[in-house]
Coordinates of C-alpha atoms and ligand atoms in Angstrom, one line a residue:
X1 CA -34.2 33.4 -53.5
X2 CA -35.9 32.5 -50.3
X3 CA -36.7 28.7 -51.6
X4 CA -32.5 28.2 -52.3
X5 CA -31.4 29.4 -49.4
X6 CA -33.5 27.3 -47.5
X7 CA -32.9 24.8 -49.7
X8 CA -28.7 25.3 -49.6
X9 CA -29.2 25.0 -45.7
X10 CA -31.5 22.2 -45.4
X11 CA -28.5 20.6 -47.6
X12 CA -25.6 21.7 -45.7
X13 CA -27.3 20.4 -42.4
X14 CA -27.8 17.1 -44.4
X15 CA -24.2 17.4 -45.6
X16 CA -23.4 18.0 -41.7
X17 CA -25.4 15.0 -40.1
X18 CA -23.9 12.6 -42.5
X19 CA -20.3 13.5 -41.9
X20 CA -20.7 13.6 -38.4
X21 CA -22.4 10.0 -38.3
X22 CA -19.1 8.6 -40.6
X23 CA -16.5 10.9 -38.5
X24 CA -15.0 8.5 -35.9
X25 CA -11.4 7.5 -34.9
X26 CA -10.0 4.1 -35.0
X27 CA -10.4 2.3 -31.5
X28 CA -6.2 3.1 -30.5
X29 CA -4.2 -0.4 -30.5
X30 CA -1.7 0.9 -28.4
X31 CA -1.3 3.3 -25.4
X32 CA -0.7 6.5 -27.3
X33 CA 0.5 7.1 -30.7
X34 CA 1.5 11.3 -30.7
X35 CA 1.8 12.8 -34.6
X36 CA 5.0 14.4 -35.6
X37 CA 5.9 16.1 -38.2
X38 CA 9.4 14.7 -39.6
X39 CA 8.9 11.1 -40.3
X40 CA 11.9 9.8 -38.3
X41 CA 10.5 7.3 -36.5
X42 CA 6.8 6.5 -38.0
X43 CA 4.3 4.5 -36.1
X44 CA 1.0 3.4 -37.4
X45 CA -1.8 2.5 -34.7
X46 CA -1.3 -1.2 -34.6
X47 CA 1.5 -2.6 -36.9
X48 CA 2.6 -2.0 -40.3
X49 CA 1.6 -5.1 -42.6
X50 CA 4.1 -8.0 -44.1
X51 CA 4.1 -8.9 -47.4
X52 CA 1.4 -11.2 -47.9
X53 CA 3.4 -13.5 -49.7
X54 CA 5.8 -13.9 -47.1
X55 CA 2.8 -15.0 -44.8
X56 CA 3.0 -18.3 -43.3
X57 CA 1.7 -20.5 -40.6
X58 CA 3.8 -19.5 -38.2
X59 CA 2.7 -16.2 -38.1
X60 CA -0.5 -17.6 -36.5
X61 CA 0.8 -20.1 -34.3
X62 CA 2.4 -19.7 -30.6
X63 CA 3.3 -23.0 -28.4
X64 CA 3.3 -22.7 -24.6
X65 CA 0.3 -22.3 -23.0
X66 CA 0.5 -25.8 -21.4
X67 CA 3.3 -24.5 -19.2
X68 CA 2.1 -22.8 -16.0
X69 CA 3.5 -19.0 -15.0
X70 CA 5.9 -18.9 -11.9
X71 CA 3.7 -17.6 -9.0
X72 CA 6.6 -16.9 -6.3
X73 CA 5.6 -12.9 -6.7
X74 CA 3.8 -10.7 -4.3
X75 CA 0.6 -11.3 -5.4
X76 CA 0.8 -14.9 -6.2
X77 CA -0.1 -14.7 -10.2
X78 CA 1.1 -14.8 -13.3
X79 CA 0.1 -13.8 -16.6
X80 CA 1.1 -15.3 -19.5
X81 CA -0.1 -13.3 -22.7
X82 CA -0.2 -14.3 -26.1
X83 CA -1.2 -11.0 -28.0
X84 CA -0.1 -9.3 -31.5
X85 CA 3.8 -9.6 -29.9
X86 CA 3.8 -13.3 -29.8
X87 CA 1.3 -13.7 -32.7
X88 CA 2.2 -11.2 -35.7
X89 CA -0.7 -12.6 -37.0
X90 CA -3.4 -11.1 -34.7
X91 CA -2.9 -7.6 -36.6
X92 CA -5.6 -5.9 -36.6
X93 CA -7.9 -9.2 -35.7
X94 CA -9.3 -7.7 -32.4
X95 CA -8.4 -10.4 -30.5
X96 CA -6.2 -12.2 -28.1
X97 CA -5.7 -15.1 -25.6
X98 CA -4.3 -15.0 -21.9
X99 CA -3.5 -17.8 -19.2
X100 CA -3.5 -17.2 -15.5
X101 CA -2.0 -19.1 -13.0
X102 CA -3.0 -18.7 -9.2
X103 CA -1.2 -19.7 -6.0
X104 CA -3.1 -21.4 -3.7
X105 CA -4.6 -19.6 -0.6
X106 CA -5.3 -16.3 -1.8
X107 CA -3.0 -16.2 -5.3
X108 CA -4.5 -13.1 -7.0
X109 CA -4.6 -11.3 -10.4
X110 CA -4.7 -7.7 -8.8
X111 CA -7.5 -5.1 -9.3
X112 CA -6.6 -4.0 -12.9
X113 CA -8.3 -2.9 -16.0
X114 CA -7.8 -3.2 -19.7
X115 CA -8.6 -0.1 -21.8
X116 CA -8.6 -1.7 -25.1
X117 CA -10.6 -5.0 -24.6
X118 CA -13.5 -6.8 -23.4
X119 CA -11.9 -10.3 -21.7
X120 CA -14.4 -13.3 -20.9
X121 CA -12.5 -16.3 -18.6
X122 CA -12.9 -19.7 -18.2
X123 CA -11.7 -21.1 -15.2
X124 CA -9.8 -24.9 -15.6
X125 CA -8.8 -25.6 -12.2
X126 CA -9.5 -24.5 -9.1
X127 CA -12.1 -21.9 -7.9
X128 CA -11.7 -18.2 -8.0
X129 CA -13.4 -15.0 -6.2
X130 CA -13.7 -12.7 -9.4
X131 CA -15.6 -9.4 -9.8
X132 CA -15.8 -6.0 -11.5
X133 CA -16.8 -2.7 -10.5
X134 CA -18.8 -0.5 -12.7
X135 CA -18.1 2.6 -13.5
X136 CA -19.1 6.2 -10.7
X137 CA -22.4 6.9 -13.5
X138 CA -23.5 3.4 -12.2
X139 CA -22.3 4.1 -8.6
X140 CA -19.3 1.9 -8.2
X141 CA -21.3 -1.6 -8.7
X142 CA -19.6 -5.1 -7.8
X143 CA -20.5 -7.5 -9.7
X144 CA -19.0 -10.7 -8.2
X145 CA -19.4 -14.4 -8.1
X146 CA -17.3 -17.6 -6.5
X147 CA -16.1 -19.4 -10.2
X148 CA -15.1 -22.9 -10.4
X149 CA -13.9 -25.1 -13.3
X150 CA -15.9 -24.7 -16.5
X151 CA -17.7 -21.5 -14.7
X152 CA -17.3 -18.5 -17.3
X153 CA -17.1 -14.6 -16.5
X154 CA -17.2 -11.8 -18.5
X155 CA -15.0 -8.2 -17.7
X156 CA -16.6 -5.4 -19.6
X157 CA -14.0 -3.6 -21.7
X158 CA -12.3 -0.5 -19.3
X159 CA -13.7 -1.7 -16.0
X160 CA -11.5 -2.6 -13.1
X161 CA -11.7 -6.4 -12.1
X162 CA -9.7 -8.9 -10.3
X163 CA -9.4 -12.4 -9.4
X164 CA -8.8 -14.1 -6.3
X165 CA -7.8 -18.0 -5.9
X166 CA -10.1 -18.7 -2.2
X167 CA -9.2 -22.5 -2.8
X168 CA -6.1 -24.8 -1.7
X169 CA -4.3 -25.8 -4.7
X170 CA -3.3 -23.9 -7.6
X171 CA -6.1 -22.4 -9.9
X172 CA -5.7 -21.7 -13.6
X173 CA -7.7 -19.7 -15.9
X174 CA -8.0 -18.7 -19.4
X175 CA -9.6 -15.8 -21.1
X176 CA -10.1 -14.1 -24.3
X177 CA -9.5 -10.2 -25.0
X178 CA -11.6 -8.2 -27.9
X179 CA -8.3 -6.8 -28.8
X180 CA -4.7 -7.8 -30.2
X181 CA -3.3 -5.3 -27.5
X182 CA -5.9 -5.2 -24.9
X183 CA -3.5 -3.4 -22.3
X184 CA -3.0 -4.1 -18.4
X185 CA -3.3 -0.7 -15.7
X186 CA -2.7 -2.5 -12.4
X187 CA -4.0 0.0 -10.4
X188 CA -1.8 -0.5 -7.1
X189 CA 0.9 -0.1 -9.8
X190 CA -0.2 2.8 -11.3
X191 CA -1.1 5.1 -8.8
X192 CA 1.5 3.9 -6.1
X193 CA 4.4 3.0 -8.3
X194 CA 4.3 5.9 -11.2
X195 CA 7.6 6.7 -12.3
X196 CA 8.5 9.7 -10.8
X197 CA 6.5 9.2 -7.5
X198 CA 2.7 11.3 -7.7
X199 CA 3.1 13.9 -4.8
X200 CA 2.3 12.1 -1.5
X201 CA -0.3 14.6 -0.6
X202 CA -2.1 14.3 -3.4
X203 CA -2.7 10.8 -2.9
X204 CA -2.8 11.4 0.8
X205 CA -6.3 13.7 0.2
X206 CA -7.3 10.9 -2.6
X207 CA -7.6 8.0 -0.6
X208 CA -7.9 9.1 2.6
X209 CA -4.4 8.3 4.1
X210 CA -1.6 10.2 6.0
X211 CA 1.0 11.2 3.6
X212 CA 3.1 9.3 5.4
X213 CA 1.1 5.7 5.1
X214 CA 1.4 7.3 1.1
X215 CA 5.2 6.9 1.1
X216 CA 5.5 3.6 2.6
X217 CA 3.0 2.4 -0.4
X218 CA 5.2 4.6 -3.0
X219 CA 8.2 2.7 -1.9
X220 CA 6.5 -0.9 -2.0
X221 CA 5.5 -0.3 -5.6
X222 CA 8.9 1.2 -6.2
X223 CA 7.7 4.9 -7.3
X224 CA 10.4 6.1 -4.6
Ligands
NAG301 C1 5.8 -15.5 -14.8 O1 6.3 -16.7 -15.1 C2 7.4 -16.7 -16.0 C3 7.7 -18.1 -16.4 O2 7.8 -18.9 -15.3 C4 8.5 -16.0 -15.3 O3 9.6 -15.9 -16.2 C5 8.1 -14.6 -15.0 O4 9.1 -13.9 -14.3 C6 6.9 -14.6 -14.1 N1 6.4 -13.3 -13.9 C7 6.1 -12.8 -12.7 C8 5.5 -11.4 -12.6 O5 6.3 -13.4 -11.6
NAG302 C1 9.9 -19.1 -9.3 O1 10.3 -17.8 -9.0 C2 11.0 -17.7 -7.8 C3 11.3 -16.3 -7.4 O2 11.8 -15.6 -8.5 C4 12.3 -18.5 -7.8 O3 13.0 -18.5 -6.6 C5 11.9 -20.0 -8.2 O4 13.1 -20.7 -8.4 C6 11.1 -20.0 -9.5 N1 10.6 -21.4 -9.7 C7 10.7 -22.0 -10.9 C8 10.1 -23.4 -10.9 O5 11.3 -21.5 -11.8

């Protein structure tokens, strides 16, 4: 008696371990995906599948990349993706491809972080201030260096990171994302420009401002 139900828990502990070590969820590929209960509207995380017979080359390809983003914005970037919307193909590959343009004199890809992917950038012209901050368990780190062409630099998945263009013409970059949806939180835009407006004071007492410093921010971002 004693021996099997020792013998029944030494097994259901066994059972236990080995489930939790295969129990994981799928890494999200988009920004939420909430279960219902009728199927009206189904969603899948990431993309339902083609036929693979219909499958052609297109379905891998994209053309563009040669052509620069307009940089006339407030920040003086642009971003041109090329991700699982402009490539049906990169379904569930884990992967996709950017190109940054810069203006010159200070041109910048804003403090930002993607909370899907890994990105690693290779700068092709110009030279570029670029850094990441770890997270608050590794005390708000910067880890920053002065890029120029052929320089590489890698952006740990989740961290926030930025680029600057400190030279006098325009700088242009590349980089690669370990996902085909890596996702963009600008964090100016996020936290200044939410849609509706966080309450000033809360913000106010979270970075240290007057509430009313808050609302001039809220309304440059366009929360208010
Ligand atoms: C980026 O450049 C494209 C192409 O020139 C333009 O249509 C788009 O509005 C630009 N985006 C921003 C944020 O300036
Ligand atoms: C770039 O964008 C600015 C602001 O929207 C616009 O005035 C300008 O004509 C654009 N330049 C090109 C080359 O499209």
């Amino acid at each position: 008696m004693r021996v099997s139900q020792s013998l029944v828990r030494t097994i259901s502990i066994l059972a236990l371990v080995i489930s939790l070590s295969n129990a994981y969820d799928p890494s999200p590929l988009q920004d939420f995906c909430v279960a219902i209960d009728d199927l009206d509207g189904v969603f899948v995380n990431g993309r339902f599948c083609k036929d693979p017979r219909r499958v052609n080359a297109n379905d891998f390809f994209f053309s563009g990349l040669n052509v620069p983003g307009n940089t006339t914005n407030q920040v003086g970037s642009n971003v041109t993706t090329v991700n699982v919307d402009q490539i049906p193909g990169l379904n569930t590959m884990g992967i996709s491809l950017v190109r940054i343009d810069y203006a010159p004199n200070g041109g910048q890809n804003p403090p930002h972080t993607h909370p899907r992917g890994s990105e690693i950038l290779v700068v092709i012209q110009g030279t570029l201030y670029v850094g990441f901050v770890s997270s608050n368990q590794d005390n708000n780190r910067l880890f920053s260096k002065v890029l120029h062409p052929g320089d590489v630099f890698v952006f740990p998945i989740g961290m926030i990171h930025f680029q600057v263009n400190i030279g006098k013409i325009a700088a242009i970059a590349f980089a690669g994302l370990s996902s085909q949806n890596a996702g963009v939180i600008t964090i100016a835009n996020a936290v200044f420009g939410s849609n509706p407006p966080i309450d000033p004071r809360a913000l106010a007492t979270a970075f240290q401002l007057d509430a009313n410093t808050v609302r001039e921010l809220q309304a440059k971002f366009g929360s208010i």
